[in-house]
GROMACS .gro file of C-alpha atoms in nm:
model
  429
    1MET     CA    1   0.000   0.000   0.000
    2SER     CA    2   0.145   0.330  -0.110
    3ALA     CA    3   0.193   0.623   0.126
    4ALA     CA    4  -0.051   0.834  -0.077
    5LEU     CA    5  -0.319   0.568  -0.042
    6MET     CA    6  -0.261   0.543   0.334
    7ILE     CA    7  -0.283   0.922   0.373
    8ARG     CA    8  -0.598   0.932   0.164
    9ARG     CA    9  -0.761   0.654   0.364
   10GLY     CA   10  -0.656   0.818   0.690
   11LEU     CA   11  -0.819   1.143   0.582
   12VAL     CA   12  -1.135   0.955   0.483
   13VAL     CA   13  -1.153   0.781   0.822
   14LEU     CA   14  -1.101   1.106   1.012
   15ALA     CA   15  -1.361   1.287   0.800
   16LEU     CA   16  -1.611   1.004   0.842
   17ALA     CA   17  -1.560   0.991   1.220
   18GLY     CA   18  -1.604   1.367   1.241
   19ALA     CA   19  -1.919   1.346   1.029
   20VAL     CA   20  -2.072   1.083   1.259
   21VAL     CA   21  -1.998   1.288   1.570
   22LEU     CA   22  -2.130   1.605   1.408
   23GLY     CA   23  -2.443   1.421   1.293
   24PHE     CA   24  -2.525   1.314   1.649
   25ARG     CA   25  -2.457   1.660   1.790
   26LEU     CA   26  -2.655   1.828   1.513
   27VAL     CA   27  -2.961   1.610   1.580
   28GLU     CA   28  -2.939   1.684   1.955
   29ASP     CA   29  -2.900   2.059   1.907
   30LEU     CA   30  -3.178   2.071   1.649
   31GLY     CA   31  -3.405   1.885   1.890
   32GLN     CA   32  -3.328   2.137   2.163
   33LEU     CA   33  -3.385   2.427   1.921
   34GLN     CA   34  -3.713   2.271   1.812
   35ARG     CA   35  -3.834   2.247   2.173
   36LEU     CA   36  -3.729   2.604   2.255
   37GLU     CA   37  -3.894   2.748   1.944
   38GLY     CA   38  -4.209   2.545   2.008
   39ASP     CA   39  -4.231   2.669   2.367
   40ARG     CA   40  -4.175   3.029   2.260
   41ALA     CA   41  -4.441   2.999   1.991
   42GLU     CA   42  -4.685   2.864   2.249
   43LEU     CA   43  -4.609   3.149   2.489
   44ARG     CA   44  -4.666   3.403   2.212
   45HIS     CA   45  -4.970   3.232   2.064
   46ALA     CA   46  -5.256   3.459   1.965
   47ARG     CA   47  -5.500   3.259   2.178
   48TYR     CA   48  -5.336   3.418   2.483
   49GLY     CA   49  -5.313   3.762   2.325
   50MET     CA   50  -5.523   3.923   2.056
   51LEU     CA   51  -5.773   3.634   2.057
   52ASP     CA   52  -5.819   3.646   2.435
   53THR     CA   53  -6.126   3.843   2.549
   54GLU     CA   54  -5.970   3.916   2.888
   55GLN     CA   55  -5.670   4.079   2.720
   56TRP     CA   56  -5.900   4.307   2.521
   57THR     CA   57  -6.104   4.384   2.834
   58ARG     CA   58  -5.794   4.493   3.027
   59ARG     CA   59  -5.653   4.708   2.747
   60LEU     CA   60  -5.980   4.875   2.654
   61SER     CA   61  -6.060   4.930   3.021
   62ALA     CA   62  -5.725   5.103   3.066
   63VAL     CA   63  -5.810   5.343   2.782
   64LEU     CA   64  -6.157   5.405   2.926
   65ALA     CA   65  -6.014   5.467   3.271
   66GLU     CA   66  -5.772   5.721   3.127
   67ARG     CA   67  -6.049   5.897   2.941
   68ILE     CA   68  -6.275   5.902   3.249
   69ALA     CA   69  -5.997   6.039   3.468
   70ASP     CA   70  -5.919   6.315   3.216
   71PHE     CA   71  -6.281   6.404   3.141
   72GLU     CA   72  -6.398   6.758   3.224
   73LEU     CA   73  -6.699   6.961   3.115
   74ASP     CA   74  -6.554   7.253   2.919
   75ASP     CA   75  -6.628   7.444   2.602
   76ARG     CA   76  -6.487   7.163   2.393
   77THR     CA   77  -6.676   6.871   2.548
   78ARG     CA   78  -6.997   7.053   2.649
   79PRO     CA   79  -7.169   7.043   2.304
   80ARG     CA   80  -7.113   6.667   2.269
   81VAL     CA   81  -7.240   6.596   2.619
   82LEU     CA   82  -7.541   6.822   2.565
   83ALA     CA   83  -7.632   6.643   2.239
   84THR     CA   84  -7.596   6.304   2.408
   85LEU     CA   85  -7.819   6.407   2.700
   86THR     CA   86  -8.081   6.549   2.460
   87GLU     CA   87  -8.101   6.222   2.268
   88ALA     CA   88  -8.115   6.024   2.592
   89ILE     CA   89  -8.407   6.235   2.719
   90LYS     CA   90  -8.595   6.189   2.391
   91VAL     CA   91  -8.544   5.813   2.413
   92LEU     CA   92  -8.667   5.818   2.773
   93ILE     CA   93  -8.983   6.014   2.676
   94GLY     CA   94  -9.052   5.768   2.395
   95GLU     CA   95  -9.013   5.474   2.633
   96ILE     CA   96  -9.258   5.633   2.881
   97GLU     CA   97  -9.510   5.686   2.601
   98ARG     CA   98  -9.472   5.323   2.493
   99GLN     CA   99  -9.519   5.190   2.845
  100LEU     CA  100  -9.834   5.400   2.898
  101SER     CA  101  -9.983   5.271   2.575
  102LEU     CA  102  -9.912   4.914   2.685
  103ASN     CA  103 -10.096   4.974   3.017
  104ALA     CA  104 -10.409   5.109   2.844
  105PRO     CA  105 -10.724   4.888   2.853
  106PRO     CA  106 -10.772   4.682   2.536
  107ARG     CA  107 -11.005   4.822   2.271
  108GLY     CA  108 -11.178   4.490   2.209
  109GLY     CA  109 -11.450   4.334   2.427
  110ASP     CA  110 -11.783   4.476   2.540
  111TRP     CA  111 -11.895   4.838   2.513
  112LEU     CA  112 -11.783   4.918   2.870
  113THR     CA  113 -11.428   4.804   2.802
  114GLN     CA  114 -11.416   5.001   2.478
  115LEU     CA  115 -11.542   5.311   2.659
  116GLN     CA  116 -11.271   5.273   2.923
  117GLY     CA  117 -11.003   5.247   2.659
  118THR     CA  118 -11.127   5.551   2.472
  119LEU     CA  119 -11.151   5.761   2.791
  120HIS     CA  120 -10.800   5.648   2.895
  121GLN     CA  121 -10.656   5.750   2.559
  122GLN     CA  122 -10.834   6.086   2.558
  123LEU     CA  123 -10.729   6.162   2.914
  124GLN     CA  124 -10.368   6.067   2.846
  125SER     CA  125 -10.349   6.280   2.530
  126ARG     CA  126 -10.501   6.582   2.712
  127LEU     CA  127 -10.283   6.555   3.025
  128ILE     CA  128  -9.951   6.456   2.858
  129ASP     CA  129  -9.835   6.606   2.530
  130PHE     CA  130  -9.536   6.385   2.439
  131ASP     CA  131  -9.454   6.586   2.126
  132ALA     CA  132  -9.423   6.898   2.338
  133LEU     CA  133  -9.206   6.709   2.586
  134ARG     CA  134  -8.974   6.597   2.307
  135ALA     CA  135  -8.951   6.951   2.181
  136GLN     CA  136  -8.841   7.061   2.530
  137ALA     CA  137  -8.570   6.793   2.548
  138PRO     CA  138  -8.283   7.038   2.476
  139ARG     CA  139  -8.398   7.265   2.760
  140TYR     CA  140  -8.418   6.971   3.000
  141ALA     CA  141  -8.070   6.862   2.889
  142GLU     CA  142  -7.937   7.213   2.960
  143ARG     CA  143  -8.077   7.203   3.313
  144LEU     CA  144  -7.942   6.854   3.376
  145LEU     CA  145  -7.600   6.954   3.247
  146ALA     CA  146  -7.600   7.264   3.467
  147ALA     CA  147  -7.672   7.040   3.768
  148LEU     CA  148  -7.382   6.814   3.672
  149GLU     CA  149  -7.147   7.111   3.659
  150GLY     CA  150  -7.202   7.184   4.023
  151PRO     CA  151  -6.910   7.172   4.273
  152GLY     CA  152  -6.785   6.817   4.334
  153THR     CA  153  -7.036   6.657   4.098
  154GLU     CA  154  -6.783   6.586   3.820
  155ALA     CA  155  -6.539   6.429   4.064
  156ALA     CA  156  -6.812   6.213   4.214
  157ILE     CA  157  -6.924   6.095   3.870
  158ARG     CA  158  -6.567   6.012   3.768
  159ALA     CA  159  -6.509   5.820   4.089
  160GLU     CA  160  -6.831   5.624   4.042
  161LEU     CA  161  -6.753   5.539   3.679
  162LEU     CA  162  -6.398   5.434   3.763
  163GLY     CA  163  -6.530   5.215   4.042
  164LEU     CA  164  -6.776   5.044   3.809
  165LEU     CA  165  -6.505   4.998   3.545
  166THR     CA  166  -6.259   4.852   3.797
  167ALA     CA  167  -6.521   4.609   3.927
  168ALA     CA  168  -6.593   4.488   3.573
  169THR     CA  169  -6.226   4.445   3.478
  170PRO     CA  170  -6.043   4.122   3.575
  171THR     CA  171  -5.749   4.205   3.797
  172GLU     CA  172  -5.566   3.871   3.816
  173VAL     CA  173  -5.417   3.701   3.512
  174GLU     CA  174  -5.534   3.341   3.507
  175HIS     CA  175  -5.294   3.135   3.295
  176SER     CA  176  -5.404   2.819   3.119
  177PRO     CA  177  -5.257   2.485   3.238
  178VAL     CA  178  -5.032   2.476   2.931
  179LEU     CA  179  -4.888   2.820   3.005
  180LYS     CA  180  -4.842   2.735   3.372
  181ALA     CA  181  -4.649   2.421   3.280
  182LEU     CA  182  -4.425   2.614   3.038
  183LEU     CA  183  -4.352   2.887   3.292
  184GLU     CA  184  -4.268   2.630   3.559
  185ARG     CA  185  -4.047   2.433   3.320
  186HIS     CA  186  -3.836   2.738   3.236
  187GLY     CA  187  -3.850   2.892   3.585
  188CYS     CA  188  -4.030   3.208   3.475
  189ALA     CA  189  -4.302   3.412   3.642
  190GLU     CA  190  -4.422   3.621   3.346
  191VAL     CA  191  -4.504   3.523   2.989
  192GLY     CA  192  -4.328   3.811   2.813
  193ALA     CA  193  -4.004   3.770   3.007
  194CYS     CA  194  -4.009   3.394   2.950
  195ALA     CA  195  -4.062   3.433   2.574
  196ALA     CA  196  -3.778   3.686   2.557
  197ALA     CA  197  -3.546   3.448   2.747
  198LEU     CA  198  -3.632   3.161   2.510
  199GLU     CA  199  -3.566   3.385   2.211
  200ARG     CA  200  -3.220   3.467   2.347
  201GLU     CA  201  -3.147   3.096   2.395
  202THR     CA  202  -3.251   3.011   2.040
  203ALA     CA  203  -3.049   3.302   1.901
  204ALA     CA  204  -2.742   3.174   2.085
  205LEU     CA  205  -2.799   2.817   1.960
  206ARG     CA  206  -2.850   2.889   1.588
  207PRO     CA  207  -2.489   2.989   1.499
  208ALA     CA  208  -2.356   2.661   1.643
  209ILE     CA  209  -2.615   2.464   1.443
  210ASP     CA  210  -2.530   2.648   1.121
  211GLN     CA  211  -2.162   2.584   1.181
  212GLN     CA  212  -2.218   2.212   1.247
  213LEU     CA  213  -2.434   2.184   0.936
  214GLY     CA  214  -2.171   2.354   0.720
  215VAL     CA  215  -1.887   2.139   0.855
  216LEU     CA  216  -2.090   1.817   0.811
  217LEU     CA  217  -2.172   1.899   0.449
  218GLY     CA  218  -1.809   1.998   0.393
  219LEU     CA  219  -1.683   1.666   0.534
  220ALA     CA  220  -1.925   1.476   0.310
  221ALA     CA  221  -1.799   1.668   0.008
  222LEU     CA  222  -1.438   1.600   0.116
  223ILE     CA  223  -1.499   1.225   0.145
  224PHE     CA  224  -1.654   1.207  -0.201
  225ALA     CA  225  -1.373   1.419  -0.343
  226LEU     CA  226  -1.113   1.183  -0.194
  227VAL     CA  227  -1.302   0.878  -0.322
  228ALA     CA  228  -1.331   1.024  -0.671
  229TRP     CA  229  -0.965   1.127  -0.665
  230GLY     CA  230  -0.855   0.779  -0.560
  231ARG     CA  231  -1.069   0.618  -0.828
  232ALA     CA  232  -0.922   0.847  -1.093
  233ARG     CA  233  -0.566   0.764  -0.986
  234GLU     CA  234  -0.613   0.389  -0.949
  235ARG     CA  235  -0.879   0.353  -1.222
  236ARG     CA  236  -1.097   0.148  -0.994
  237LEU     CA  237  -1.324   0.188  -0.694
  238ASP     CA  238  -1.196  -0.028  -0.409
  239GLY     CA  239  -1.411  -0.166  -0.128
  240PHE     CA  240  -1.278   0.080   0.130
  241ALA     CA  241  -1.365   0.383  -0.082
  242LEU     CA  242  -1.708   0.244  -0.162
  243GLY     CA  243  -1.773   0.168   0.206
  244ALA     CA  244  -1.673   0.521   0.302
  245ALA     CA  245  -1.901   0.672   0.036
  246ILE     CA  246  -2.193   0.453   0.147
  247ALA     CA  247  -2.126   0.533   0.514
  248ILE     CA  248  -2.127   0.912   0.465
  249THR     CA  249  -2.438   0.885   0.248
  250LEU     CA  250  -2.607   0.689   0.527
  251VAL     CA  251  -2.498   0.949   0.782
  252LEU     CA  252  -2.656   1.223   0.570
  253LEU     CA  253  -2.979   1.022   0.536
  254LEU     CA  254  -3.017   0.941   0.907
  255THR     CA  255  -2.930   1.294   1.015
  256ALA     CA  256  -3.183   1.433   0.768
  257LEU     CA  257  -3.460   1.197   0.881
  258PHE     CA  258  -3.423   1.301   1.246
  259SER     CA  259  -3.386   1.675   1.174
  260PRO     CA  260  -3.665   1.927   1.110
  261MET     CA  261  -3.705   1.982   0.737
  262LEU     CA  262  -3.946   2.273   0.733
  263THR     CA  263  -4.041   2.540   0.985
  264ILE     CA  264  -4.381   2.697   0.925
  265GLU     CA  265  -4.475   3.004   1.127
  266ALA     CA  266  -4.752   3.257   1.066
  267ARG     CA  267  -4.712   3.555   1.295
  268VAL     CA  268  -4.874   3.895   1.329
  269ASP     CA  269  -4.589   4.129   1.412
  270ARG     CA  270  -4.814   4.417   1.511
  271LEU     CA  271  -5.189   4.465   1.540
  272GLY     CA  272  -5.288   4.824   1.620
  273LEU     CA  273  -5.642   4.950   1.675
  274GLU     CA  274  -5.754   5.306   1.746
  275PHE     CA  275  -6.000   5.327   2.039
  276LEU     CA  276  -6.112   5.666   2.172
  277GLY     CA  277  -5.805   5.825   2.023
  278GLU     CA  278  -5.565   5.578   2.185
  279SER     CA  279  -5.376   5.291   2.020
  280VAL     CA  280  -5.443   4.940   2.146
  281VAL     CA  281  -5.146   4.736   2.021
  282PHE     CA  282  -5.067   4.363   2.022
  283THR     CA  283  -4.719   4.258   1.911
  284ASP     CA  284  -4.556   3.927   1.816
  285GLN     CA  285  -4.873   3.719   1.795
  286VAL     CA  286  -4.817   3.364   1.666
  287LEU     CA  287  -5.111   3.224   1.469
  288TYR     CA  288  -4.955   2.893   1.362
  289TYR     CA  289  -4.625   2.717   1.421
  290GLN     CA  290  -4.495   2.376   1.316
  291SER     CA  291  -4.144   2.237   1.290
  292LYS     CA  292  -4.124   1.863   1.229
  293SER     CA  293  -3.876   1.605   1.112
  294LEU     CA  294  -3.976   1.341   0.861
  295PHE     CA  295  -4.013   1.075   1.131
  296GLN     CA  296  -4.226   1.311   1.341
  297VAL     CA  297  -4.455   1.371   1.044
  298VAL     CA  298  -4.495   0.996   0.998
  299GLU     CA  299  -4.571   0.955   1.369
  300ILE     CA  300  -4.838   1.227   1.354
  301LEU     CA  301  -5.000   1.067   1.048
  302ILE     CA  302  -5.013   0.726   1.217
  303ARG     CA  303  -5.159   0.868   1.538
  304ALA     CA  304  -5.420   1.066   1.346
  305GLY     CA  305  -5.562   0.740   1.212
  306GLY     CA  306  -5.753   0.679   0.894
  307ALA     CA  307  -5.661   0.468   0.593
  308ASP     CA  308  -5.569   0.768   0.378
  309LEU     CA  309  -5.326   0.909   0.637
  310TRP     CA  310  -5.174   0.566   0.699
  311LEU     CA  311  -5.119   0.534   0.324
  312VAL     CA  312  -4.937   0.869   0.316
  313ALA     CA  313  -4.724   0.763   0.614
  314LEU     CA  314  -4.643   0.435   0.440
  315LEU     CA  315  -4.542   0.608   0.118
  316ILE     CA  316  -4.323   0.860   0.299
  317THR     CA  317  -4.151   0.580   0.494
  318LEU     CA  318  -4.113   0.365   0.184
  319PHE     CA  319  -3.962   0.626  -0.046
  320SER     CA  320  -3.759   0.822   0.207
  321VAL     CA  321  -3.631   0.545   0.437
  322VAL     CA  322  -3.673   0.193   0.300
  323PHE     CA  323  -3.599   0.269  -0.065
  324PRO     CA  324  -3.273   0.463   0.001
  325ALA     CA  325  -3.154   0.203   0.255
  326LEU     CA  326  -3.213  -0.082   0.009
  327LYS     CA  327  -3.029   0.114  -0.258
  328LEU     CA  328  -2.722   0.160  -0.036
  329LEU     CA  329  -2.725  -0.208   0.065
  330ALA     CA  330  -2.765  -0.324  -0.296
  331THR     CA  331  -2.479  -0.097  -0.402
  332LEU     CA  332  -2.249  -0.261  -0.150
  333VAL     CA  333  -2.356  -0.614  -0.251
  334TYR     CA  334  -2.319  -0.539  -0.622
  335HIS     CA  335  -1.970  -0.399  -0.580
  336ARG     CA  336  -1.854  -0.693  -0.365
  337ALA     CA  337  -1.974  -0.930  -0.636
  338ALA     CA  338  -1.688  -0.795  -0.851
  339GLY     CA  339  -1.863  -0.861  -1.182
  340ALA     CA  340  -2.020  -1.192  -1.086
  341PRO     CA  341  -2.390  -1.238  -1.165
  342VAL     CA  342  -2.620  -1.090  -0.904
  343ALA     CA  343  -2.993  -1.109  -0.846
  344ALA     CA  344  -3.214  -0.881  -1.052
  345PRO     CA  345  -3.344  -0.684  -0.749
  346VAL     CA  346  -2.987  -0.614  -0.637
  347ARG     CA  347  -2.892  -0.499  -0.985
  348PHE     CA  348  -3.204  -0.282  -1.006
  349PHE     CA  349  -3.149  -0.108  -0.672
  350ALA     CA  350  -2.776  -0.066  -0.733
  351LEU     CA  351  -2.785   0.066  -1.088
  352ARG     CA  352  -3.132   0.174  -1.197
  353SER     CA  353  -3.328   0.271  -0.889
  354GLY     CA  354  -3.206   0.630  -0.919
  355LYS     CA  355  -3.442   0.680  -1.212
  356TRP     CA  356  -3.736   0.565  -1.002
  357SER     CA  357  -3.642   0.709  -0.666
  358MET     CA  358  -3.879   0.971  -0.525
  359ALA     CA  359  -3.618   1.131  -0.302
  360ASP     CA  360  -3.568   1.423  -0.538
  361VAL     CA  361  -3.945   1.450  -0.584
  362LEU     CA  362  -3.986   1.472  -0.207
  363VAL     CA  363  -3.729   1.751  -0.187
  364VAL     CA  364  -3.904   1.949  -0.460
  365ALA     CA  365  -4.243   1.886  -0.297
  366LEU     CA  366  -4.117   2.022   0.033
  367PHE     CA  367  -3.980   2.328  -0.141
  368MET     CA  368  -4.307   2.391  -0.324
  369ALA     CA  369  -4.499   2.346   0.002
  370TYR     CA  370  -4.274   2.608   0.157
  371LEU     CA  371  -4.343   2.856  -0.121
  372GLY     CA  372  -4.714   2.776  -0.135
  373PHE     CA  373  -4.777   2.808   0.238
  374ASP     CA  374  -4.578   3.129   0.258
  375ALA     CA  375  -4.792   3.283  -0.016
  376LEU     CA  376  -5.111   3.145   0.138
  377VAL     CA  377  -5.035   3.295   0.478
  378ALA     CA  378  -4.954   3.633   0.327
  379ASN     CA  379  -5.274   3.630   0.122
  380GLN     CA  380  -5.501   3.531   0.409
  381LEU     CA  381  -5.353   3.769   0.666
  382ASP     CA  382  -5.364   4.059   0.422
  383THR     CA  383  -5.744   4.039   0.434
  384LEU     CA  384  -5.727   4.178   0.788
  385GLY     CA  385  -5.603   4.504   0.638
  386ALA     CA  386  -5.959   4.573   0.521
  387THR     CA  387  -6.060   4.650   0.880
  388GLU     CA  388  -5.978   4.963   1.076
  389ALA     CA  389  -5.689   4.783   1.240
  390THR     CA  390  -5.328   4.823   1.136
  391VAL     CA  391  -5.180   4.477   1.077
  392LEU     CA  392  -4.816   4.402   1.002
  393THR     CA  393  -4.761   4.033   0.933
  394THR     CA  394  -4.445   3.825   0.929
  395ASN     CA  395  -4.440   3.477   0.780
  396GLY     CA  396  -4.151   3.293   0.943
  397THR     CA  397  -4.175   2.996   0.708
  398ALA     CA  398  -3.824   2.872   0.629
  399LEU     CA  399  -3.634   2.567   0.517
  400ALA     CA  400  -3.476   2.387   0.813
  401PRO     CA  401  -3.138   2.207   0.821
  402GLY     CA  402  -3.307   1.872   0.757
  403PHE     CA  403  -3.399   1.987   0.407
  404TYR     CA  404  -3.039   2.069   0.317
  405LEU     CA  405  -2.919   1.740   0.467
  406PHE     CA  406  -3.175   1.547   0.266
  407LEU     CA  407  -3.079   1.737  -0.048
  408ALA     CA  408  -2.713   1.652   0.021
  409PHE     CA  409  -2.815   1.286   0.061
  410VAL     CA  410  -2.993   1.294  -0.277
  411LEU     CA  411  -2.685   1.441  -0.445
  412ALA     CA  412  -2.456   1.193  -0.269
  413ASN     CA  413  -2.677   0.907  -0.383
  414LEU     CA  414  -2.663   1.031  -0.742
  415VAL     CA  415  -2.282   1.059  -0.728
  416LEU     CA  416  -2.260   0.712  -0.575
  417SER     CA  417  -2.481   0.567  -0.850
  418SER     CA  418  -2.266   0.735  -1.112
  419LEU     CA  419  -1.947   0.585  -0.965
  420ILE     CA  420  -2.102   0.238  -0.953
  421GLU     CA  421  -2.239   0.258  -1.307
  422ARG     CA  422  -1.904   0.380  -1.440
  423GLY     CA  423  -1.728   0.094  -1.262
  424ALA     CA  424  -1.976  -0.157  -1.404
  425GLY     CA  425  -1.922  -0.019  -1.755
  426GLU     CA  426  -1.544  -0.049  -1.719
  427ARG     CA  427  -1.578  -0.411  -1.599
  428ARG     CA  428  -1.792  -0.495  -1.902
  429ARG     CA  429  -1.528  -0.347  -2.136
   0.00000   0.00000   0.00000
């Protein structure tokens, strides 16, 4: 064995060992990141914010309390209050007239009952002129407003209104069992502070994950480069080089299967509503969040039940796990046969399964789902802009490291198939 071959094999072994270690660490760190992001999304979910009636009650009550505390009868507010009191008096007069008409004796029945009804109506119309009362409503409103402007009356009214508002507003924040469990798990007392702490943890974890992903893909590329270089120099693909190529391809596949492939997040960055001249604002409201690995998707489909979902789970498992594993195994068997006849299934999986594999289709499908959901979220949330609210949306949908690992596996598989097919062609010549 030449020194160059020993050095090349040593580099391949070191790169493969580093790839295995990085694969394990990457899966662990991605799992931790997935949990942290899931907990943060739950803490910031819209069901505890802009979709919670108690949250709206507290915020609107705060605006009302501020307006009540600042309210004074002056030249600016007096016309509005006077108009409101006038309309209220007119409504009150109309209600009195309606109640009196309801208490009148019915017009049907015998002649005595009809006479009583007629006399009641005539007496009521002569004693009470409701049209005249309605015409005097502005004067009555002026007198009532003058009484309200007396010393201490405004302060008493404000105090009474604030008391009623405070009694109607919930004072204690009652967290759901899910929120309580999350706060206890992370040792937090308040939702906002806990979400901010989780965001700092995820921000600190992402650079390490990106670095591990880059190094792992670089090691895989290095191994294939060394294998291709050795094959070009020796004009053959030995068992060690093939084993190394299969091993790194398998590492890429397993790491991809246990890593999140797609992160889908629909979030309202800011929802602002004008109420009595004040802005009621909700920020960072998560509407939907999912981040799953391929195995987790299969698990969810199986748990959901139903023949159609089980069929989808079976197809995903077949074409993303079983099919690639059989291809790698058949490749190894075919190469070890060294030109001897092999079974048709082995030859098919080793040489021709690449044309039928759905791995590349799966990658494209995931990418199209990413684009389609991102556009769908933007389109649906934009409809909220038709209201009086100001809505700024952020769609955090993004491709996760599992996608790039699976794409690298697809490319590695194609390169491996090309090397095997070229070796088979040279053996035939």
